[in-house]
mmCIF file of C-alpha atoms in Angstrom:
data_model
loop_
_atom_site.group_PDB
_atom_site.id
_atom_site.type_symbol
_atom_site.label_atom_id
_atom_site.label_comp_id
_atom_site.label_asym_id
_atom_site.label_seq_id
_atom_site.Cartn_x
_atom_site.Cartn_y
_atom_site.Cartn_z
ATOM 1 C CA MET L 1 12.719 -12.104 5.123
ATOM 2 C CA ALA L 2 12.652 -10.952 8.738
ATOM 3 C CA THR L 3 9.474 -9.132 9.613
ATOM 4 C CA ASN L 4 9.587 -8.604 13.362
ATOM 5 C CA GLY L 5 11.890 -5.628 13.104
ATOM 6 C CA VAL L 6 15.389 -5.064 14.415
ATOM 7 C CA ALA L 7 14.891 -4.240 18.087
ATOM 8 C CA THR L 8 16.885 -1.759 20.131
ATOM 9 C CA GLY L 9 16.434 -0.254 23.564
ATOM 10 C CA VAL L 10 16.569 3.517 23.409
ATOM 11 C CA VAL L 11 16.181 6.558 25.610
ATOM 12 C CA GLY L 12 14.895 9.716 23.950
ATOM 13 C CA VAL L 13 11.826 10.868 22.140
ATOM 14 C CA MET L 14 10.190 7.501 22.811
ATOM 15 C CA GLY L 15 11.366 7.157 26.387
ATOM 16 C CA ILE L 16 12.881 3.870 27.593
ATOM 17 C CA ALA L 17 11.325 1.236 25.397
ATOM 18 C CA ARG L 18 12.054 -1.552 22.983
ATOM 19 C CA VAL L 19 11.945 -0.047 19.515
ATOM 20 C CA TYR L 20 11.616 -1.943 16.246
ATOM 21 C CA HIS L 21 13.053 -0.581 13.016
ATOM 22 C CA TYR L 22 11.529 -0.900 9.545
ATOM 23 C CA THR L 23 11.613 0.625 6.086
ATOM 24 C CA VAL L 24 8.163 1.504 4.750
ATOM 25 C CA SER L 25 7.631 3.227 1.386
ATOM 26 C CA GLY L 26 11.222 4.420 1.442
ATOM 27 C CA LEU L 27 10.908 5.901 4.950
ATOM 28 C CA THR L 28 12.844 4.733 8.008
ATOM 29 C CA VAL L 29 10.486 3.876 10.868
ATOM 30 C CA ALA L 30 11.140 3.433 14.591
ATOM 31 C CA SER L 31 8.154 1.789 16.251
ATOM 32 C CA GLU L 32 7.210 0.661 19.738
ATOM 33 C CA LEU L 33 4.826 -1.759 18.039
ATOM 34 C CA ILE L 34 5.918 -4.882 16.223
ATOM 35 C CA LEU L 35 4.535 -4.312 12.715
ATOM 36 C CA PRO L 36 3.948 -7.668 11.032
ATOM 37 C CA GLY L 37 4.427 -8.001 7.309
ATOM 38 C CA LEU L 38 7.229 -5.429 7.039
ATOM 39 C CA ILE L 39 10.924 -5.793 6.305
ATOM 40 C CA ALA L 40 13.166 -5.193 9.283
ATOM 41 C CA ALA L 41 15.793 -2.464 8.997
ATOM 42 C CA ASP L 42 18.964 -1.748 10.938
ATOM 43 C CA ASP L 43 19.093 1.224 13.264
ATOM 44 C CA VAL L 44 21.675 3.756 12.095
ATOM 45 C CA PRO L 45 23.310 5.432 15.120
ATOM 46 C CA GLY L 46 23.161 9.206 14.988
ATOM 47 C CA VAL L 47 20.534 9.260 12.244
ATOM 48 C CA GLY L 48 16.971 9.868 13.381
ATOM 49 C CA PRO L 49 14.057 7.977 11.799
ATOM 50 C CA ASP L 50 11.731 9.596 9.284
ATOM 51 C CA VAL L 51 8.726 8.331 11.250
ATOM 52 C CA VAL L 52 8.233 7.504 14.932
ATOM 53 C CA ILE L 53 5.392 5.280 16.141
ATOM 54 C CA ARG L 54 4.843 5.309 19.891
ATOM 55 C CA GLU L 55 2.234 4.684 22.551
ATOM 56 C CA GLY L 56 1.006 7.781 24.362
ATOM 57 C CA ASP L 57 -1.893 10.005 25.309
ATOM 58 C CA VAL L 58 -4.228 10.735 22.403
ATOM 59 C CA PRO L 59 -6.714 13.608 22.784
ATOM 60 C CA ALA L 60 -10.420 12.980 22.340
ATOM 61 C CA THR L 61 -10.704 16.018 20.041
ATOM 62 C CA LEU L 62 -8.448 18.525 18.287
ATOM 63 C CA ASP L 63 -8.401 22.293 18.580
ATOM 64 C CA GLN L 64 -9.227 24.428 15.535
ATOM 65 C CA VAL L 65 -10.681 21.538 13.533
ATOM 66 C CA GLU L 66 -10.609 22.186 9.796
ATOM 67 C CA SER L 67 -12.502 19.092 8.683
ATOM 68 C CA SER L 68 -14.088 16.104 10.393
ATOM 69 C CA GLY L 69 -16.079 12.911 9.975
ATOM 70 C CA PRO L 70 -17.738 10.334 12.245
ATOM 71 C CA ASN L 71 -14.416 9.003 13.577
ATOM 72 C CA TRP L 72 -11.738 11.481 12.468
ATOM 73 C CA GLN L 73 -10.651 15.124 12.616
ATOM 74 C CA VAL L 74 -8.079 17.198 10.710
ATOM 75 C CA ALA L 75 -6.424 20.321 12.137
ATOM 76 C CA ASP L 76 -3.171 22.070 11.142
ATOM 77 C CA GLY L 77 -0.913 19.142 10.270
ATOM 78 C CA ARG L 78 -2.606 16.757 12.679
ATOM 79 C CA PHE L 79 -4.970 13.896 11.952
ATOM 80 C CA LEU L 80 -6.983 12.258 14.738
ATOM 81 C CA LEU L 81 -8.497 8.851 13.977
ATOM 82 C CA GLU L 82 -10.549 6.399 16.005
ATOM 83 C CA VAL L 83 -10.911 2.752 15.045
ATOM 84 C CA PRO L 84 -13.987 2.025 17.186
ATOM 85 C CA GLY L 85 -13.315 -0.478 19.936
ATOM 86 C CA ILE L 86 -9.667 -0.903 18.864
ATOM 87 C CA LEU L 87 -7.562 2.255 19.204
ATOM 88 C CA HIS L 88 -7.136 5.999 18.749
ATOM 89 C CA MET L 89 -4.295 7.446 16.657
ATOM 90 C CA LEU L 90 -2.878 10.952 16.351
ATOM 91 C CA LEU L 91 -0.768 11.543 13.232
ATOM 92 C CA ILE L 92 1.458 14.617 13.298
ATOM 93 C CA GLU L 93 2.830 16.239 10.120
ATOM 94 C CA GLY L 94 3.732 12.942 8.484
ATOM 95 C CA ARG L 95 6.431 12.332 11.103
ATOM 96 C CA GLU L 96 4.780 10.710 14.092
ATOM 97 C CA ILE L 97 1.972 8.310 14.980
ATOM 98 C CA ILE L 98 0.873 8.258 18.609
ATOM 99 C CA PHE L 99 -1.526 5.430 19.465
ATOM 100 C CA ALA L 100 -3.645 4.415 22.444
ATOM 101 C CA THR L 101 -5.402 1.050 22.474
ATOM 102 C CA ALA L 102 -8.903 0.562 23.833
ATOM 103 C CA ASN L 103 -9.359 -1.328 27.095
ATOM 104 C CA GLY L 104 -8.725 -5.043 26.683
ATOM 105 C CA ILE L 105 -7.263 -4.728 23.173
ATOM 106 C CA ALA L 106 -3.860 -6.326 22.642
ATOM 107 C CA ARG L 107 -1.164 -4.289 20.929
ATOM 108 C CA GLU L 108 -0.932 -7.013 18.272
ATOM 109 C CA GLU L 109 -4.557 -6.303 17.311
ATOM 110 C CA ALA L 110 -3.818 -2.591 16.981
ATOM 111 C CA ALA L 111 -0.675 -3.057 14.868
ATOM 112 C CA ILE L 112 -2.503 -3.868 11.616
ATOM 113 C CA PHE L 113 -4.437 -0.589 11.794
ATOM 114 C CA VAL L 114 -1.322 1.449 12.566
ATOM 115 C CA SER L 115 0.746 -0.040 9.724
ATOM 116 C CA GLY L 116 -2.198 -0.020 7.314
ATOM 117 C CA THR L 117 -4.697 2.813 7.697
ATOM 118 C CA GLY L 118 -2.411 4.897 9.909
ATOM 119 C CA PHE L 119 0.591 4.762 7.618
ATOM 120 C CA GLY L 120 -1.554 5.318 4.534
ATOM 121 C CA ILE L 121 -2.879 8.562 6.015
ATOM 122 C CA LEU L 122 0.632 9.533 7.136
ATOM 123 C CA LEU L 123 1.796 9.260 3.506
ATOM 124 C CA HIS L 124 -1.086 11.576 2.557
ATOM 125 C CA GLN L 125 0.286 14.032 5.121
ATOM 126 C CA ARG L 126 3.668 13.825 3.392
ATOM 127 C CA GLU L 127 1.904 14.711 0.131
ATOM 128 C CA ARG L 128 2.637 11.359 -1.480
ATOM 129 C CA ILE L 129 0.237 9.995 -4.064
ATOM 130 C CA VAL L 130 -1.170 6.974 -2.207
ATOM 131 C CA LEU L 131 -3.064 4.391 -4.232
ATOM 132 C CA HIS L 132 -5.010 1.338 -3.137
ATOM 133 C CA ALA L 133 -2.737 -0.940 -5.141
ATOM 134 C CA SER L 134 -0.305 -3.820 -5.225
ATOM 135 C CA ALA L 135 2.803 -3.694 -7.405
ATOM 136 C CA VAL L 136 5.397 -5.969 -8.964
ATOM 137 C CA ARG L 137 8.736 -5.332 -10.643
ATOM 138 C CA VAL L 138 8.961 -5.823 -14.398
ATOM 139 C CA ARG L 139 12.646 -5.571 -15.310
ATOM 140 C CA ASP L 140 13.594 -2.102 -14.045
ATOM 141 C CA SER L 141 10.101 -0.645 -13.584
ATOM 142 C CA ALA L 142 7.114 -0.975 -11.279
ATOM 143 C CA VAL L 143 3.680 -2.049 -12.515
ATOM 144 C CA LEU L 144 0.647 -1.351 -10.313
ATOM 145 C CA PHE L 145 -2.697 -3.113 -9.964
ATOM 146 C CA CYS L 146 -5.472 -0.929 -8.528
ATOM 147 C CA GLY L 147 -8.960 -1.701 -7.362
ATOM 148 C CA PRO L 148 -11.221 -1.823 -4.314
ATOM 149 C CA SER L 149 -10.982 -4.470 -1.610
ATOM 150 C CA GLY L 150 -11.816 -7.848 -3.125
ATOM 151 C CA ALA L 151 -10.723 -6.892 -6.655
ATOM 152 C CA GLY L 152 -7.869 -9.405 -6.539
ATOM 153 C CA LYS L 153 -4.867 -7.061 -6.333
ATOM 154 C CA SER L 154 -2.917 -9.145 -3.821
ATOM 155 C CA THR L 155 -3.842 -12.461 -5.432
ATOM 156 C CA LEU L 156 -2.678 -11.291 -8.864
ATOM 157 C CA ALA L 157 0.530 -9.878 -7.373
ATOM 158 C CA ALA L 158 1.102 -13.225 -5.620
ATOM 159 C CA ALA L 159 0.637 -15.166 -8.864
ATOM 160 C CA LEU L 160 2.996 -12.796 -10.683
ATOM 161 C CA SER L 161 5.536 -13.080 -7.870
ATOM 162 C CA ASP L 162 5.597 -16.841 -8.316
ATOM 163 C CA ALA L 163 5.933 -16.296 -12.073
ATOM 164 C CA GLY L 164 9.209 -14.437 -11.480
ATOM 165 C CA TYR L 165 8.166 -10.805 -10.901
ATOM 166 C CA ASP L 166 9.391 -9.465 -7.557
ATOM 167 C CA LEU L 167 6.820 -8.007 -5.194
ATOM 168 C CA VAL L 168 7.199 -4.232 -4.739
ATOM 169 C CA THR L 169 4.270 -3.453 -2.445
ATOM 170 C CA ASP L 170 0.922 -4.827 -1.347
ATOM 171 C CA ASP L 171 -2.348 -3.176 -0.295
ATOM 172 C CA PHE L 172 -1.276 0.437 -0.765
ATOM 173 C CA CYS L 173 1.406 2.118 -2.810
ATOM 174 C CA GLY L 174 3.148 5.464 -2.231
ATOM 175 C CA ILE L 175 4.188 7.348 -5.375
ATOM 176 C CA SER L 176 6.482 10.375 -5.473
ATOM 177 C CA MET L 177 7.115 12.706 -8.407
ATOM 178 C CA ASP L 178 10.696 13.683 -9.185
ATOM 179 C CA SER L 179 11.856 17.095 -10.404
ATOM 180 C CA ASP L 180 11.196 16.070 -14.021
ATOM 181 C CA GLY L 181 7.627 15.059 -13.229
ATOM 182 C CA LEU L 182 8.360 11.323 -13.427
ATOM 183 C CA PRO L 183 6.489 9.029 -10.995
ATOM 184 C CA TRP L 184 8.516 6.694 -8.763
ATOM 185 C CA VAL L 185 7.360 3.843 -6.548
ATOM 186 C CA GLN L 186 9.063 3.152 -3.216
ATOM 187 C CA PRO L 187 9.082 -0.501 -2.108
ATOM 188 C CA ASP L 188 7.575 -1.027 1.312
ATOM 189 C CA GLY L 189 8.598 -4.590 2.039
ATOM 190 C CA ARG L 190 5.153 -5.802 2.934
ATOM 191 C CA GLN L 191 4.382 -9.462 2.846
ATOM 192 C CA LEU L 192 1.346 -10.420 0.818
ATOM 193 C CA LYS L 193 -1.974 -10.577 2.651
ATOM 194 C CA LEU L 194 -4.066 -13.409 1.226
ATOM 195 C CA TRP L 195 -7.285 -15.215 2.117
ATOM 196 C CA GLN L 196 -6.889 -18.904 2.901
ATOM 197 C CA ASN L 197 -8.764 -19.837 -0.284
ATOM 198 C CA SER L 198 -6.205 -17.944 -2.385
ATOM 199 C CA ILE L 199 -3.319 -19.539 -0.470
ATOM 200 C CA ASP L 200 -4.731 -22.999 -1.194
ATOM 201 C CA LYS L 201 -5.441 -22.313 -4.869
ATOM 202 C CA LEU L 202 -1.986 -20.795 -5.447
ATOM 203 C CA ASP L 203 -0.260 -23.588 -3.479
ATOM 204 C CA MET L 204 1.438 -21.190 -1.033
ATOM 205 C CA SER L 205 0.679 -22.946 2.261
ATOM 206 C CA GLU L 206 4.361 -23.495 3.030
ATOM 207 C CA ARG L 207 4.935 -19.731 2.994
ATOM 208 C CA ARG L 208 1.905 -18.825 5.100
ATOM 209 C CA ALA L 209 2.812 -16.832 8.198
ATOM 210 C CA ALA L 210 0.761 -15.254 10.984
ATOM 211 C CA PRO L 211 -2.882 -14.270 10.563
ATOM 212 C CA VAL L 212 -3.515 -10.630 9.643
ATOM 213 C CA ARG L 213 -6.154 -10.576 12.370
ATOM 214 C CA LYS L 214 -7.209 -13.436 14.604
ATOM 215 C CA VAL L 215 -10.844 -13.023 13.577
ATOM 216 C CA LEU L 216 -10.094 -13.403 9.840
ATOM 217 C CA GLU L 217 -9.044 -16.300 7.626
ATOM 218 C CA LYS L 218 -6.481 -13.977 6.058
ATOM 219 C CA PHE L 219 -2.740 -14.492 6.470
ATOM 220 C CA TYR L 220 0.623 -12.935 5.716
ATOM 221 C CA VAL L 221 2.423 -14.833 2.972
ATOM 222 C CA GLU L 222 6.109 -14.633 2.127
ATOM 223 C CA PRO L 223 6.584 -13.579 -1.516
ATOM 224 C CA ARG L 224 9.041 -15.498 -3.656
ATOM 225 C CA ALA L 225 11.173 -12.337 -3.823
ATOM 226 C CA ALA L 226 10.701 -8.647 -3.027
ATOM 227 C CA SER L 227 12.220 -5.522 -4.567
ATOM 228 C CA ILE L 228 14.218 -3.264 -2.246
ATOM 229 C CA VAL L 229 14.914 -0.321 -4.578
ATOM 230 C CA ALA L 230 12.781 2.572 -5.809
ATOM 231 C CA LEU L 231 11.489 2.007 -9.343
ATOM 232 C CA PRO L 232 10.001 4.254 -12.034
ATOM 233 C CA LEU L 233 6.295 3.658 -12.549
ATOM 234 C CA ALA L 234 5.694 2.086 -15.954
ATOM 235 C CA ALA L 235 1.978 1.248 -15.955
ATOM 236 C CA ILE L 236 -1.165 1.143 -13.840
ATOM 237 C CA TYR L 237 -3.834 -1.483 -14.403
ATOM 238 C CA VAL L 238 -7.302 -0.907 -12.941
ATOM 239 C CA LEU L 239 -8.796 -4.339 -12.233
ATOM 240 C CA ARG L 240 -12.321 -5.118 -13.387
ATOM 241 C CA GLU L 241 -14.378 -8.283 -13.305
ATOM 242 C CA ALA L 242 -15.490 -9.598 -16.695
ATOM 243 C CA ARG L 243 -19.258 -9.317 -16.572
ATOM 244 C CA PRO L 244 -21.412 -8.683 -19.664
ATOM 245 C CA PRO L 245 -21.093 -6.417 -21.521
ATOM 246 C CA ALA L 246 -17.461 -6.056 -20.318
ATOM 247 C CA VAL L 247 -15.047 -7.993 -22.536
ATOM 248 C CA PRO L 248 -11.946 -9.657 -21.045
ATOM 249 C CA GLY L 249 -8.672 -8.021 -21.997
ATOM 250 C CA ILE L 250 -6.544 -4.897 -21.623
ATOM 251 C CA GLN L 251 -7.688 -1.495 -22.846
ATOM 252 C CA ARG L 252 -6.342 2.044 -22.567
ATOM 253 C CA PRO L 253 -8.827 4.794 -21.666
ATOM 254 C CA ASN L 254 -8.298 8.380 -22.764
ATOM 255 C CA ILE L 255 -6.001 10.560 -20.649
ATOM 256 C CA VAL L 256 -8.857 12.289 -18.802
ATOM 257 C CA ASP L 257 -10.597 9.032 -17.875
ATOM 258 C CA GLY L 258 -7.253 7.482 -16.947
ATOM 259 C CA ALA L 259 -6.463 10.385 -14.626
ATOM 260 C CA LEU L 260 -9.885 10.077 -12.997
ATOM 261 C CA MET L 261 -9.309 6.354 -12.495
ATOM 262 C CA VAL L 262 -6.030 7.068 -10.731
ATOM 263 C CA ARG L 263 -7.625 9.589 -8.384
ATOM 264 C CA GLY L 264 -10.580 7.277 -7.824
ATOM 265 C CA ASN L 265 -8.213 4.562 -6.604
ATOM 266 C CA ALA L 266 -6.553 6.749 -3.982
ATOM 267 C CA TYR L 267 -6.060 5.054 -0.631
ATOM 268 C CA ARG L 268 -8.964 6.432 1.415
ATOM 269 C CA PRO L 269 -10.166 8.701 -1.452
ATOM 270 C CA ALA L 270 -12.296 10.821 0.883
ATOM 271 C CA MET L 271 -9.063 11.897 2.562
ATOM 272 C CA VAL L 272 -7.848 13.479 -0.681
ATOM 273 C CA ARG L 273 -10.770 15.881 -0.566
ATOM 274 C CA ARG L 274 -10.799 16.376 3.190
ATOM 275 C CA MET L 275 -7.065 17.109 3.266
ATOM 276 C CA LYS L 276 -7.444 19.484 0.300
ATOM 277 C CA GLN L 277 -5.142 17.503 -1.954
ATOM 278 C CA GLN L 278 -7.325 17.421 -5.084
ATOM 279 C CA PRO L 279 -4.932 19.619 -7.129
ATOM 280 C CA LEU L 280 -1.982 17.399 -6.168
ATOM 281 C CA TYR L 281 -3.831 14.273 -7.301
ATOM 282 C CA PHE L 282 -5.116 15.803 -10.538
ATOM 283 C CA GLN L 283 -1.602 16.939 -11.470
ATOM 284 C CA ALA L 284 0.036 13.643 -10.566
ATOM 285 C CA ALA L 285 -2.740 11.538 -12.114
ATOM 286 C CA ALA L 286 -2.434 13.405 -15.409
ATOM 287 C CA ALA L 287 1.357 12.967 -15.392
ATOM 288 C CA ILE L 288 1.040 9.263 -14.578
ATOM 289 C CA SER L 289 -1.577 8.758 -17.292
ATOM 290 C CA GLN L 290 0.506 10.579 -19.898
ATOM 291 C CA ARG L 291 3.978 9.312 -19.020
ATOM 292 C CA ALA L 292 3.386 5.856 -17.596
ATOM 293 C CA GLY L 293 0.089 4.677 -19.001
ATOM 294 C CA VAL L 294 -3.184 3.760 -17.299
ATOM 295 C CA PHE L 295 -5.076 0.682 -18.497
ATOM 296 C CA THR L 296 -8.060 -1.422 -17.529
ATOM 297 C CA LEU L 297 -7.531 -5.147 -17.022
ATOM 298 C CA THR L 298 -10.822 -6.997 -17.316
ATOM 299 C CA ARG L 299 -10.752 -10.677 -16.415
ATOM 300 C CA GLU L 300 -12.793 -13.465 -14.871
ATOM 301 C CA LEU L 301 -12.313 -14.030 -11.141
ATOM 302 C CA ASN L 302 -11.250 -17.605 -11.693
ATOM 303 C CA PHE L 303 -7.973 -19.102 -10.483
ATOM 304 C CA ALA L 304 -7.841 -21.357 -13.542
ATOM 305 C CA LYS L 305 -7.590 -18.219 -15.710
ATOM 306 C CA PHE L 306 -4.425 -16.873 -14.060
ATOM 307 C CA PRO L 307 -1.991 -18.346 -16.632
ATOM 308 C CA ALA L 308 -3.959 -16.672 -19.428
ATOM 309 C CA VAL L 309 -4.081 -13.321 -17.583
ATOM 310 C CA ILE L 310 -0.339 -13.435 -16.956
ATOM 311 C CA GLY L 311 0.109 -14.202 -20.652
ATOM 312 C CA TRP L 312 -1.945 -11.111 -21.588
ATOM 313 C CA LEU L 313 0.143 -8.968 -19.279
ATOM 314 C CA GLU L 314 3.459 -10.269 -20.574
ATOM 315 C CA ALA L 315 2.360 -9.678 -24.167
ATOM 316 C CA HIS L 316 1.303 -6.152 -23.195
ATOM 317 C CA TRP L 317 4.599 -5.507 -21.431
ATOM 318 C CA ARG L 318 6.428 -6.494 -24.616
ATOM 319 C CA GLU L 319 4.314 -3.991 -26.552
ATOM 320 C CA LEU L 320 5.264 -1.340 -23.984
ATOM 321 C CA GLU L 321 8.916 -2.478 -24.261
ATOM 322 C CA LEU L 322 9.027 -3.365 -20.587
ATOM 323 C CA LEU L 323 10.012 -6.883 -21.610
ATOM 324 C CA GLU L 324 12.104 -7.959 -24.563
ATOM 325 C CA ARG L 325 10.105 -9.100 -27.542
ATOM 326 C CA ALA L 326 10.263 -12.774 -28.361
ATOM 327 C CA ALA L 327 12.843 -13.625 -31.006
#
């Protein structure tokens, strides 16, 4: 899987520059930054990208600010974000990310924030449902694993990938609703991002690539296989650690609680409120809970337990008819 992007030299909206092409969450991206962990895409002559990422002047503040926080502002289709000491970004109507790095900061250091936080917010601007989740393909459907940082989303997706379930997305997941109200997941081609301890325990050292950031013991890891097509969303599992009185296993909450769990696992949940997207998330979360199914997956954070957890999931997928029942 090539992840440096297909480079072209272009003259136009981005000036004269080397541009790298990717597909992210079903969107074509032309970027002046190399975005590690993404699948490269071919440039299609005469067809403009869905999203442009370029270096440029970023204002210190926005006019007519509608909402703001310590390091961000929202105003009329624009989102201004500062990553202190790293970079400033201006996101415009879900179509463009303009970035400016802080003095002494290499572009490589800024890239992870542009492709992660920046693109997650851009999907919010495009009114996608964006969840803090990893996903794998189960036959012809996508299954999501939600939870906060450290919940084990990427590690579980990595273990499932090695068990034969193609990776769909890692870290965050963009969901769109079709005209019939059915949720669909767009693959984003991201490599897994795993801590060194997980890489060692899962025996994935041979597939370890570049570090996510030089200051972290976290690395990109090539999945066994990755899905490249949009898939209907079949189930969402909210990950929980098995601590008394929580009992290991899979349970289904009621529709209201399931919908609240979905909204609570939005990527940057404060942005849902600040960007006035609560109605969108309530509607989509209810549809996802009713049509796809929202479940809790409670398990011990123990690598030795992974075979058992995968066994629970496969048994559950047979109950949901996502997998064929054993003869």
